[in-house]
Tab-separated table of N, CA and C in Angstrom:
chain	number	residue	atom	x	y	z
O	1	UNK	N	94.905	66.027	140.830
O	1	UNK	CA	95.336	67.751	140.370
O	1	UNK	C	96.251	68.007	141.869
O	2	UNK	N	97.201	68.060	141.269
O	2	UNK	CA	98.255	69.171	142.633
O	2	UNK	C	98.360	70.341	142.599
O	3	UNK	N	98.365	71.351	144.025
O	3	UNK	CA	98.054	72.245	144.307
O	3	UNK	C	99.379	72.810	145.160
O	4	UNK	N	99.780	74.210	144.821
O	4	UNK	CA	100.679	74.842	145.907
O	4	UNK	C	99.966	75.086	147.419
O	5	UNK	N	100.578	74.123	148.205
O	5	UNK	CA	100.081	75.090	149.589
O	5	UNK	C	100.488	75.872	149.953
O	6	UNK	N	100.959	77.020	149.996
O	6	UNK	CA	101.517	78.291	149.970
O	6	UNK	C	100.942	79.161	151.820
O	7	UNK	N	101.943	78.782	152.794
O	7	UNK	CA	101.566	79.424	153.952
O	7	UNK	C	102.200	80.596	154.237
O	8	UNK	N	100.745	81.732	154.590
O	8	UNK	CA	101.120	83.022	154.237
O	8	UNK	C	100.928	83.656	155.995
O	9	UNK	N	101.342	83.663	156.516
O	9	UNK	CA	100.553	84.153	158.196
O	9	UNK	C	99.887	85.443	158.135
O	10	UNK	N	99.840	86.044	157.391
O	10	UNK	CA	98.878	87.791	157.475
O	10	UNK	C	97.519	87.572	156.837
O	11	UNK	N	97.388	86.187	156.526
O	11	UNK	CA	96.291	85.760	155.302
O	11	UNK	C	95.006	86.525	156.980
O	12	UNK	N	93.909	86.552	156.283
O	12	UNK	CA	93.127	87.162	156.915
O	12	UNK	C	91.642	86.415	157.000
O	13	UNK	N	91.985	85.118	156.736
O	13	UNK	CA	91.651	83.455	156.664
O	13	UNK	C	92.157	81.883	156.680
O	14	UNK	N	91.722	81.538	157.445
O	14	UNK	CA	92.914	80.186	158.016
O	14	UNK	C	92.640	79.939	156.160
O	15	UNK	N	92.486	79.954	155.459
O	15	UNK	CA	92.467	79.167	154.113
O	15	UNK	C	91.697	80.032	153.159
O	16	UNK	N	92.546	79.853	151.896
O	16	UNK	CA	92.303	80.462	150.840
O	16	UNK	C	92.492	80.502	149.449
O	17	UNK	N	91.745	80.157	148.625
O	17	UNK	CA	92.106	79.589	147.533
O	17	UNK	C	92.216	80.305	146.139
O	18	UNK	N	93.371	80.517	145.713
O	18	UNK	CA	93.207	81.972	144.414
O	18	UNK	C	94.237	81.117	143.465
O	19	UNK	N	93.522	80.123	142.582
O	19	UNK	CA	93.789	79.697	140.844
O	19	UNK	C	95.271	79.991	141.230
O	20	UNK	N	96.384	79.531	140.905
O	20	UNK	CA	96.653	77.613	141.316
O	20	UNK	C	96.961	77.316	142.465
O	21	UNK	N	97.247	78.315	143.637
O	21	UNK	CA	97.381	78.106	144.934
O	21	UNK	C	96.522	77.556	146.031
O	22	UNK	N	96.556	77.137	147.037
O	22	UNK	CA	95.805	77.068	148.100
O	22	UNK	C	96.557	77.967	148.914
O	23	UNK	N	95.661	78.785	149.742
O	23	UNK	CA	96.595	79.650	150.691
O	23	UNK	C	96.277	79.279	152.409
O	24	UNK	N	97.578	79.326	153.118
O	24	UNK	CA	96.772	78.795	154.337
O	24	UNK	C	97.980	80.154	155.650
O	25	UNK	N	97.109	80.069	156.521
O	25	UNK	CA	97.613	81.385	157.615
O	25	UNK	C	98.605	80.094	158.853
O	26	UNK	N	98.389	78.948	158.894
O	26	UNK	CA	98.856	78.890	159.902
O	26	UNK	C	99.855	77.466	159.220
O	27	UNK	N	100.809	77.271	158.879
O	27	UNK	CA	102.079	76.267	158.744
O	27	UNK	C	100.867	75.006	158.906
O	28	UNK	N	100.952	74.999	159.862
O	28	UNK	CA	100.116	72.783	160.774
O	28	UNK	C	99.284	73.088	159.906
O	29	UNK	N	97.872	73.809	159.295
O	29	UNK	CA	96.671	73.401	158.049
O	29	UNK	C	97.114	72.817	157.110
O	30	UNK	N	98.604	72.596	156.463
O	30	UNK	CA	99.007	71.455	155.375
O	30	UNK	C	98.786	70.374	155.670
O	31	UNK	N	98.624	69.846	157.172
O	31	UNK	CA	98.498	68.453	157.192
O	31	UNK	C	96.369	68.450	157.518
O	32	UNK	N	95.549	69.478	157.768
O	32	UNK	CA	94.338	69.762	157.331
O	32	UNK	C	93.419	69.216	156.908
O	33	UNK	N	92.928	68.287	156.427
O	33	UNK	CA	92.797	67.630	155.249
O	33	UNK	C	91.383	67.649	155.066
O	34	UNK	N	90.442	68.603	155.801
O	34	UNK	CA	89.297	69.250	155.980
O	34	UNK	C	89.218	70.902	155.116
O	35	UNK	N	90.336	71.578	155.662
O	35	UNK	CA	90.026	72.844	155.170
O	35	UNK	C	90.736	72.383	153.856
O	36	UNK	N	92.111	71.723	153.604
O	36	UNK	CA	92.484	71.824	152.843
O	36	UNK	C	91.663	71.150	151.254
O	37	UNK	N	90.620	70.684	151.637
O	37	UNK	CA	89.544	69.988	150.973
O	37	UNK	C	88.375	71.538	150.122
O	38	UNK	N	88.084	72.027	151.251
O	38	UNK	CA	87.366	72.731	151.285
O	38	UNK	C	87.915	73.992	149.649
O	39	UNK	N	89.637	74.581	150.016
O	39	UNK	CA	89.876	75.203	149.295
O	39	UNK	C	90.057	74.134	148.187
O	40	UNK	N	90.062	72.841	147.884
O	40	UNK	CA	89.585	72.262	146.860
O	40	UNK	C	88.602	71.659	145.962
O	41	UNK	N	87.870	71.863	147.140
O	41	UNK	CA	86.546	72.322	146.135
O	41	UNK	C	86.393	73.806	145.400
O	42	UNK	N	87.224	74.804	146.286
O	42	UNK	CA	86.869	76.122	145.675
O	42	UNK	C	87.323	76.315	143.837
O	43	UNK	N	88.658	75.419	144.013
O	43	UNK	CA	89.889	75.227	142.962
O	43	UNK	C	88.683	74.984	141.959
O	44	UNK	N	88.076	73.738	142.445
O	44	UNK	CA	87.358	72.985	141.120
O	44	UNK	C	86.513	74.185	140.448
O	45	UNK	N	85.879	74.256	141.372
O	45	UNK	CA	84.799	75.612	141.304
O	45	UNK	C	85.604	76.961	140.077
O	46	UNK	N	86.886	77.010	140.502
O	46	UNK	CA	87.936	78.586	139.832
O	46	UNK	C	87.458	77.407	138.420
O	47	UNK	N	88.381	76.399	138.218
O	47	UNK	CA	88.652	76.088	136.980
O	47	UNK	C	87.497	76.055	136.304
O	48	UNK	N	86.144	75.835	136.785
O	48	UNK	CA	85.239	75.465	135.809
O	48	UNK	C	83.903	76.572	135.361
O	49	UNK	N	84.731	77.779	135.626
O	49	UNK	CA	84.290	78.747	135.767
O	49	UNK	C	85.202	79.679	134.921
O	50	UNK	N	86.515	79.044	134.842
O	50	UNK	CA	87.841	79.494	134.123
O	50	UNK	C	88.016	80.901	134.651
O	51	UNK	N	87.955	80.624	136.097
O	51	UNK	CA	88.722	81.335	137.058
O	51	UNK	C	88.188	82.969	137.050
O	52	UNK	N	88.010	83.880	136.534
O	52	UNK	CA	87.592	85.089	136.238
O	52	UNK	C	86.218	85.241	137.107
O	53	UNK	N	85.631	84.805	136.553
O	53	UNK	CA	83.710	84.630	136.446
O	53	UNK	C	83.669	84.158	137.498
O	54	UNK	N	84.377	83.670	138.459
O	54	UNK	CA	84.097	83.009	139.911
O	54	UNK	C	84.427	84.076	140.698
O	55	UNK	N	84.967	84.885	140.832
O	55	UNK	CA	85.770	85.568	141.690
O	55	UNK	C	84.219	87.026	140.983
O	56	UNK	N	84.092	87.107	139.522
O	56	UNK	CA	82.973	87.994	139.526
O	56	UNK	C	81.464	87.856	140.490
O	57	UNK	N	81.505	86.466	140.563
O	57	UNK	CA	80.001	86.039	141.080
O	57	UNK	C	80.309	85.976	141.926
O	58	UNK	N	81.612	85.512	142.841
O	58	UNK	CA	81.833	85.806	144.550
O	58	UNK	C	81.397	86.485	144.559
O	59	UNK	N	81.784	88.115	144.145
O	59	UNK	CA	81.877	89.247	145.201
O	59	UNK	C	80.580	89.627	144.998
O	60	UNK	N	80.122	89.868	144.190
O	60	UNK	CA	78.879	90.380	143.730
O	60	UNK	C	77.428	89.436	144.857
O	61	UNK	N	77.682	88.174	144.681
O	61	UNK	CA	76.829	87.216	145.606
O	61	UNK	C	76.892	87.815	147.439
O	62	UNK	N	78.035	87.896	147.035
O	62	UNK	CA	78.767	88.583	148.833
O	62	UNK	C	78.002	89.661	148.659
O	63	UNK	N	78.073	90.689	148.029
O	63	UNK	CA	77.654	92.308	148.212
O	63	UNK	C	75.892	91.908	148.097
O	64	UNK	N	75.523	91.150	147.320
O	64	UNK	CA	73.477	90.579	147.370
O	64	UNK	C	73.149	90.609	148.758
O	65	UNK	N	73.801	89.303	149.443
O	65	UNK	CA	73.986	88.872	150.781
O	65	UNK	C	74.380	89.794	151.899
O	66	UNK	N	75.216	90.983	152.116
O	66	UNK	CA	75.522	91.281	152.595
O	66	UNK	C	74.212	92.577	152.937
O	67	UNK	N	73.686	92.985	151.798
O	67	UNK	CA	72.424	93.927	151.601
O	67	UNK	C	70.695	93.025	152.433
O	68	UNK	N	71.026	91.719	151.844
O	68	UNK	CA	70.437	90.578	152.599
O	68	UNK	C	69.860	90.424	154.041
O	69	UNK	N	71.148	89.924	154.472
O	69	UNK	CA	71.722	89.774	155.636
O	69	UNK	C	72.175	90.837	157.145
O	70	UNK	N	72.737	91.723	156.056
O	70	UNK	CA	73.538	92.910	156.758
O	70	UNK	C	74.527	92.459	158.228
O	71	UNK	N	74.885	91.068	157.738
O	71	UNK	CA	76.043	90.971	158.627
O	71	UNK	C	77.151	90.075	157.576
O	72	UNK	N	78.411	90.267	158.334
O	72	UNK	CA	79.780	89.484	157.115
O	72	UNK	C	79.598	88.192	157.606
O	73	UNK	N	79.394	87.718	158.722
O	73	UNK	CA	79.476	85.901	158.249
O	73	UNK	C	77.877	85.116	157.682
O	74	UNK	N	76.736	85.851	157.806
O	74	UNK	CA	76.064	85.629	157.163
O	74	UNK	C	75.848	85.998	155.950
O	75	UNK	N	76.397	86.605	155.624
O	75	UNK	CA	77.109	86.923	153.714
O	75	UNK	C	78.192	86.109	153.305
O	76	UNK	N	78.821	86.126	153.758
O	76	UNK	CA	79.754	84.899	153.696
O	76	UNK	C	79.275	83.545	154.050
O	77	UNK	N	79.095	83.323	154.611
O	77	UNK	CA	78.515	81.827	154.734
O	77	UNK	C	77.462	81.469	153.476
O	78	UNK	N	76.965	82.009	153.244
O	78	UNK	CA	75.866	81.744	152.284
O	78	UNK	C	75.591	82.373	150.677
O	79	UNK	N	77.337	82.466	150.102
O	79	UNK	CA	77.419	82.580	148.861
O	79	UNK	C	77.345	81.395	148.569
O	80	UNK	N	77.192	80.736	147.432
O	80	UNK	CA	76.751	79.674	146.947
O	80	UNK	C	77.957	78.623	146.747
O	81	UNK	N	79.477	79.249	146.268
O	81	UNK	CA	80.474	78.212	146.541
O	81	UNK	C	80.979	77.908	147.574
O	82	UNK	N	80.922	78.999	148.819
O	82	UNK	CA	80.997	78.301	150.330
O	82	UNK	C	80.056	77.700	150.965
O	83	UNK	N	78.708	77.458	150.412
O	83	UNK	CA	78.390	76.503	150.537
O	83	UNK	C	78.040	75.452	150.242
O	84	UNK	N	78.618	75.026	149.070
O	84	UNK	CA	79.198	73.838	148.303
O	84	UNK	C	80.535	73.535	149.049
O	85	UNK	N	81.061	74.824	149.678
O	85	UNK	CA	82.486	73.840	150.327
O	85	UNK	C	82.039	73.666	151.764
O	86	UNK	N	81.447	74.490	152.219
O	86	UNK	CA	80.991	73.777	153.442
O	86	UNK	C	80.692	72.327	153.911
O	87	UNK	N	79.380	72.344	153.167
O	87	UNK	CA	78.404	71.310	152.943
O	87	UNK	C	78.929	70.073	152.813
O	88	UNK	N	80.277	70.118	152.168
O	88	UNK	CA	80.643	68.331	151.457
O	88	UNK	C	82.797	69.386	151.897
O	89	UNK	N	82.989	69.621	152.395
O	89	UNK	CA	84.415	69.622	153.386
O	89	UNK	C	85.424	68.265	153.810
O	90	UNK	N	83.872	67.707	154.564
O	90	UNK	CA	84.811	66.835	155.380
O	90	UNK	C	84.451	65.598	154.585
O	91	UNK	N	83.822	65.971	153.662
O	91	UNK	CA	83.928	64.378	152.952
O	91	UNK	C	85.046	64.352	151.415
O	92	UNK	N	86.038	63.545	152.336
O	92	UNK	CA	87.409	63.727	151.398
O	92	UNK	C	87.174	62.790	149.488
O	93	UNK	N	85.973	62.396	149.528
O	93	UNK	CA	85.936	61.575	148.577
O	93	UNK	C	84.998	62.672	147.125
O	94	UNK	N	84.544	63.773	147.883
O	94	UNK	CA	83.008	64.457	147.213
O	94	UNK	C	84.029	64.914	145.869
O	95	UNK	N	85.576	65.505	145.393
O	95	UNK	CA	85.410	66.006	144.409
O	95	UNK	C	85.505	64.649	143.302
O	96	UNK	N	85.877	63.419	143.654
O	96	UNK	CA	85.989	61.986	142.242
O	96	UNK	C	84.473	62.117	141.829
O	97	UNK	N	83.113	62.354	142.288
O	97	UNK	CA	82.383	61.992	142.289
O	97	UNK	C	81.195	63.454	142.124
O	98	UNK	N	81.901	64.628	142.267
O	98	UNK	CA	81.177	65.738	142.200
O	98	UNK	C	80.335	66.001	140.384
O	99	UNK	N	79.409	66.423	140.378
O	99	UNK	CA	78.930	67.056	139.223
O	99	UNK	C	79.988	68.235	138.648
O	100	UNK	N	79.554	68.627	137.385
O	100	UNK	CA	80.201	70.187	137.148
O	100	UNK	C	79.130	71.038	137.385
O	101	UNK	N	79.476	72.691	137.966
O	101	UNK	CA	78.711	73.314	138.438
O	101	UNK	C	76.959	73.107	139.233
O	102	UNK	N	78.363	72.368	140.580
O	102	UNK	CA	77.312	71.466	141.939
O	102	UNK	C	77.099	72.974	142.434
O	103	UNK	N	77.720	73.269	142.305
O	103	UNK	CA	77.408	74.723	143.064
O	103	UNK	C	75.711	75.645	143.112
O	104	UNK	N	75.612	75.828	141.437
O	104	UNK	CA	74.595	76.179	141.049
O	104	UNK	C	73.240	75.865	141.798
O	105	UNK	N	73.010	74.708	142.654
O	105	UNK	CA	72.023	74.186	143.174
O	105	UNK	C	71.372	74.807	144.680
O	106	UNK	N	72.720	75.378	144.949
O	106	UNK	CA	73.044	76.249	146.407
O	106	UNK	C	72.362	77.968	146.024
O	107	UNK	N	71.786	78.063	145.031
O	107	UNK	CA	70.925	79.215	144.639
O	107	UNK	C	69.699	79.222	144.534
O	108	UNK	N	68.961	77.760	144.939
O	108	UNK	CA	68.286	77.833	145.253
O	108	UNK	C	67.047	76.989	146.288
O	109	UNK	N	68.720	76.622	147.620
O	109	UNK	CA	68.196	76.307	148.690
O	109	UNK	C	68.596	77.501	149.921
């Protein structure tokens, strides 16, 4: 499945997936397969949760983590969706074999 990759120079992060788009901060990142794969993993997560619940879970898990870690970077990196994406973004074949709701296993680890 193809998703449009859009360059937004004011983006607060290198990349961001907001269904059905992948937004990137630098035009050169359109060729960065790892960042694109990371965002594709997020799009798959969004699709399996029918989009809106993804954002709700993402937001509340970040809030929980910020209370737990008291540090933005740790809170962000430990969101279950981010853990799955960071663990597999270098595996360009991951999405072909990924099982539904794979992000749920990161609640327990």
